[in-house]
Structure formats: structure tokens, C-alpha cells
C-alpha positions as a LaTeX table, in Angstrom:
\begin{tabular}{lrrr}
\hline
Residue & $x$ (\AA) & $y$ (\AA) & $z$ (\AA) \\
\hline
Gln1 & $-16.52$ & 3.63 & 11.75 \\
Val2 & $-13.89$ & 2.32 & 9.33 \\
Gln3 & $-10.28$ & 3.19 & 10.24 \\
Leu4 & $-7.12$ & 2.32 & 8.39 \\
Val5 & $-3.77$ & 2.70 & 10.20 \\
Glu6 & $-0.47$ & 2.40 & 8.47 \\
Ser7 & 2.85 & 1.67 & 10.22 \\
Gly8 & 6.40 & 0.60 & 9.40 \\
Gly9 & 7.64 & 3.74 & 7.64 \\
Gly10 & 10.91 & 5.36 & 8.49 \\
Leu11 & 14.36 & 6.40 & 7.20 \\
Val12 & 16.45 & 3.92 & 5.34 \\
Gln13 & 19.55 & 4.02 & 3.17 \\
Ala14 & 19.30 & 3.45 & $-0.56$ \\
Gly15 & 19.30 & $-0.27$ & $-1.29$ \\
Gly16 & 17.64 & $-1.08$ & 2.05 \\
Ser17 & 14.22 & $-2.48$ & 2.91 \\
Leu18 & 11.11 & $-1.58$ & 4.78 \\
Arg19 & 7.86 & $-3.46$ & 5.47 \\
Leu20 & 4.68 & $-1.43$ & 5.70 \\
Ser21 & 1.57 & $-2.60$ & 7.47 \\
Cys22 & $-2.08$ & $-1.44$ & 7.26 \\
Thr23 & $-4.51$ & $-2.67$ & 9.83 \\
Val24 & $-8.23$ & $-1.99$ & 9.27 \\
Ser25 & $-10.85$ & $-1.67$ & 12.04 \\
Gly26 & $-14.53$ & $-1.21$ & 11.80 \\
Arg27 & $-15.13$ & $-3.78$ & 9.04 \\
Ser28 & $-13.71$ & $-7.01$ & 7.61 \\
Ile29 & $-11.42$ & $-6.58$ & 4.55 \\
Ser30 & $-11.89$ & $-10.24$ & 3.48 \\
Asn31 & $-14.27$ & $-9.31$ & 0.56 \\
Arg32 & $-12.44$ & $-6.19$ & $-0.53$ \\
Ala33 & $-9.51$ & $-5.42$ & $-2.84$ \\
Met34 & $-6.79$ & $-3.33$ & $-1.12$ \\
Gly35 & $-4.11$ & $-1.08$ & $-2.43$ \\
Trp36 & $-1.12$ & 1.11 & $-1.69$ \\
Phe37 & $-0.61$ & 4.57 & $-3.01$ \\
Arg38 & 2.18 & 7.15 & $-2.47$ \\
Gln39 & 2.65 & 10.93 & $-2.62$ \\
Ala40 & 5.91 & 12.78 & $-2.83$ \\
Pro41 & 6.22 & 16.48 & $-2.12$ \\
Gly42 & 4.76 & 18.63 & $-4.95$ \\
Lys43 & 3.40 & 15.61 & $-6.79$ \\
Glu44 & 0.05 & 13.97 & $-7.19$ \\
Arg45 & $-0.80$ & 10.71 & $-5.36$ \\
Glu46 & 0.20 & 7.75 & $-7.53$ \\
Phe47 & $-0.71$ & 4.07 & $-7.63$ \\
Val48 & 1.84 & 1.60 & $-6.21$ \\
Ala49 & 0.23 & $-1.82$ & $-5.84$ \\
Ala50 & $-3.09$ & $-3.62$ & $-5.50$ \\
Ile51 & $-4.29$ & $-7.01$ & $-4.34$ \\
Asn52 & $-7.70$ & $-8.71$ & $-4.79$ \\
Trp53 & $-9.85$ & $-9.96$ & $-2.00$ \\
Ser54 & $-8.20$ & $-13.42$ & $-1.71$ \\
Gly55 & $-4.56$ & $-12.45$ & $-2.47$ \\
Gly56 & $-4.59$ & $-14.50$ & $-5.65$ \\
Ser57 & $-4.10$ & $-11.56$ & $-7.91$ \\
Thr58 & $-1.65$ & $-8.69$ & $-7.60$ \\
Tyr59 & $-0.90$ & $-5.65$ & $-9.75$ \\
Tyr60 & 2.10 & $-3.16$ & $-9.49$ \\
Ala61 & 3.20 & 0.11 & $-10.94$ \\
Asp62 & 6.09 & $-0.32$ & $-13.35$ \\
Ser63 & 8.29 & 1.83 & $-11.13$ \\
Val64 & 8.18 & $-0.78$ & $-8.31$ \\
Lys65 & 7.75 & $-3.99$ & $-10.22$ \\
Gly66 & 10.27 & $-6.58$ & $-9.04$ \\
Arg67 & 11.13 & $-4.65$ & $-5.92$ \\
Phe68 & 7.90 & $-4.40$ & $-3.93$ \\
Ile69 & 5.46 & $-7.16$ & $-2.92$ \\
Ile70 & 1.92 & $-6.60$ & $-1.62$ \\
Ser71 & 0.34 & $-9.34$ & 0.53 \\
Arg72 & $-2.53$ & $-9.71$ & 2.86 \\
Asp73 & $-3.59$ & $-11.67$ & 5.96 \\
Asn74 & $-7.37$ & $-11.48$ & 6.15 \\
Ala75 & $-7.53$ & $-13.19$ & 9.47 \\
Lys76 & $-5.57$ & $-10.23$ & 10.91 \\
Asn77 & $-7.47$ & $-7.76$ & 8.72 \\
Thr78 & $-4.06$ & $-6.43$ & 7.55 \\
Val79 & $-2.40$ & $-5.75$ & 4.28 \\
Tyr80 & 1.44 & $-5.38$ & 3.79 \\
Leu81 & 3.85 & $-3.82$ & 1.40 \\
Gln82 & 7.36 & $-5.35$ & 1.41 \\
Met83 & 9.73 & $-2.78$ & $-0.17$ \\
Asp84 & 13.19 & $-3.95$ & $-1.22$ \\
Thr85 & 16.02 & $-2.30$ & $-3.08$ \\
Leu86 & 14.66 & 1.12 & $-2.06$ \\
Arg87 & 15.69 & 4.14 & $-4.07$ \\
Pro88 & 15.64 & 7.87 & $-3.22$ \\
Glu89 & 12.83 & 8.34 & $-5.64$ \\
Asp90 & 10.68 & 6.06 & $-3.47$ \\
Thr91 & 10.58 & 8.69 & $-0.79$ \\
Ala92 & 7.00 & 9.61 & $-0.22$ \\
Val93 & 4.06 & 9.37 & 2.17 \\
Tyr94 & 2.58 & 5.97 & 1.66 \\
Tyr95 & $-1.22$ & 5.49 & 1.96 \\
Cys96 & $-3.29$ & 2.32 & 2.35 \\
Ala97 & $-6.65$ & 2.14 & 0.59 \\
Leu98 & $-9.78$ & 0.04 & 1.06 \\
Ser99 & $-11.68$ & $-0.65$ & $-2.15$ \\
Ser100 & $-15.40$ & $-0.72$ & $-2.41$ \\
Thr101 & $-15.23$ & $-3.99$ & $-4.50$ \\
Pro102 & $-13.55$ & $-7.33$ & $-4.28$ \\
Ile103 & $-11.45$ & $-7.32$ & $-7.45$ \\
Asn104 & $-10.11$ & $-3.81$ & $-8.21$ \\
Ile105 & $-9.33$ & $-0.52$ & $-6.61$ \\
Asn106 & $-11.10$ & 1.69 & $-9.17$ \\
His107 & $-13.32$ & 3.10 & $-6.38$ \\
Ile108 & $-11.79$ & 3.71 & $-3.02$ \\
Asp109 & $-13.97$ & 3.39 & 0.05 \\
Ser110 & $-11.48$ & 4.65 & 2.67 \\
Trp111 & $-7.97$ & 5.91 & 3.03 \\
Gly112 & $-5.44$ & 5.73 & 5.83 \\
Gln113 & $-3.57$ & 8.66 & 7.23 \\
Gly114 & $-0.23$ & 7.68 & 5.67 \\
Thr115 & 3.23 & 6.77 & 6.80 \\
Gln116 & 6.42 & 8.53 & 5.78 \\
Val117 & 9.10 & 6.61 & 3.91 \\
Thr118 & 12.41 & 8.50 & 3.37 \\
Val119 & 15.21 & 6.82 & 1.37 \\
Ser120 & 18.64 & 8.55 & 1.69 \\
Ser121 & 21.56 & 8.23 & $-0.80$ \\
\hline
\end{tabular}
């Protein structure tokens, strides 16, 4: 059974940094695109970042471009989200997503349970 487990969330001051991790068990992620999404209270889940199977291509939402970096270590079956210069509006539950294809995240195969990120001012 496929399982995605996020970690690294917490409380941080505005301007600070956090690094999220997503470790997948039950299948290899080496031939799958991966992504990060987030959901703030009262809002719909929104796209944050995506990375193709090899890590050679990345894509970011405009709201995080230049501040967040998505990366992966296929040998560890893990995807990361480095978040710098955090803002209060980044506060949300962050979810890891396993794609059904190697090149995009248009169709999600599995979701993680989420990890809370809270940015205080």
C-alpha cells in the first residue's frame, strides 16, 4: 500500500525558513512526478511546486517563485520543499502528492496526510 508521510512543519517567524520532507513507502517514486500543495483555513487546496521524475524540470506557483525550491532524492524515495523568506500568508497545511505520470502532476495518484506550517508576524 502506498503511503506518503510529510515532516518538517512547525511555527516560524516571518522571514524565516523551513524544510519539508515527504517520504514515500510502498512504491518507488523514481518514475513519477511529485508535487507540493497547500491549504489554508477556509480556502481551497492550491498548487505550490512540482518536479518531474528526474528532478531536471521544476515548476512553481507565482506566489512562491524565488522563495521556495522543490528537490528530490530518488535513492531515498523522498521529495523536499525548501521554504525561505516565509510570509504569514504561507501559513497552511502542506501536502505532498505522488503523480500517476513521470512528467506532470495533472493526475494525482496518492496524497500525504499533510504537515502544518505556521508563519507568525
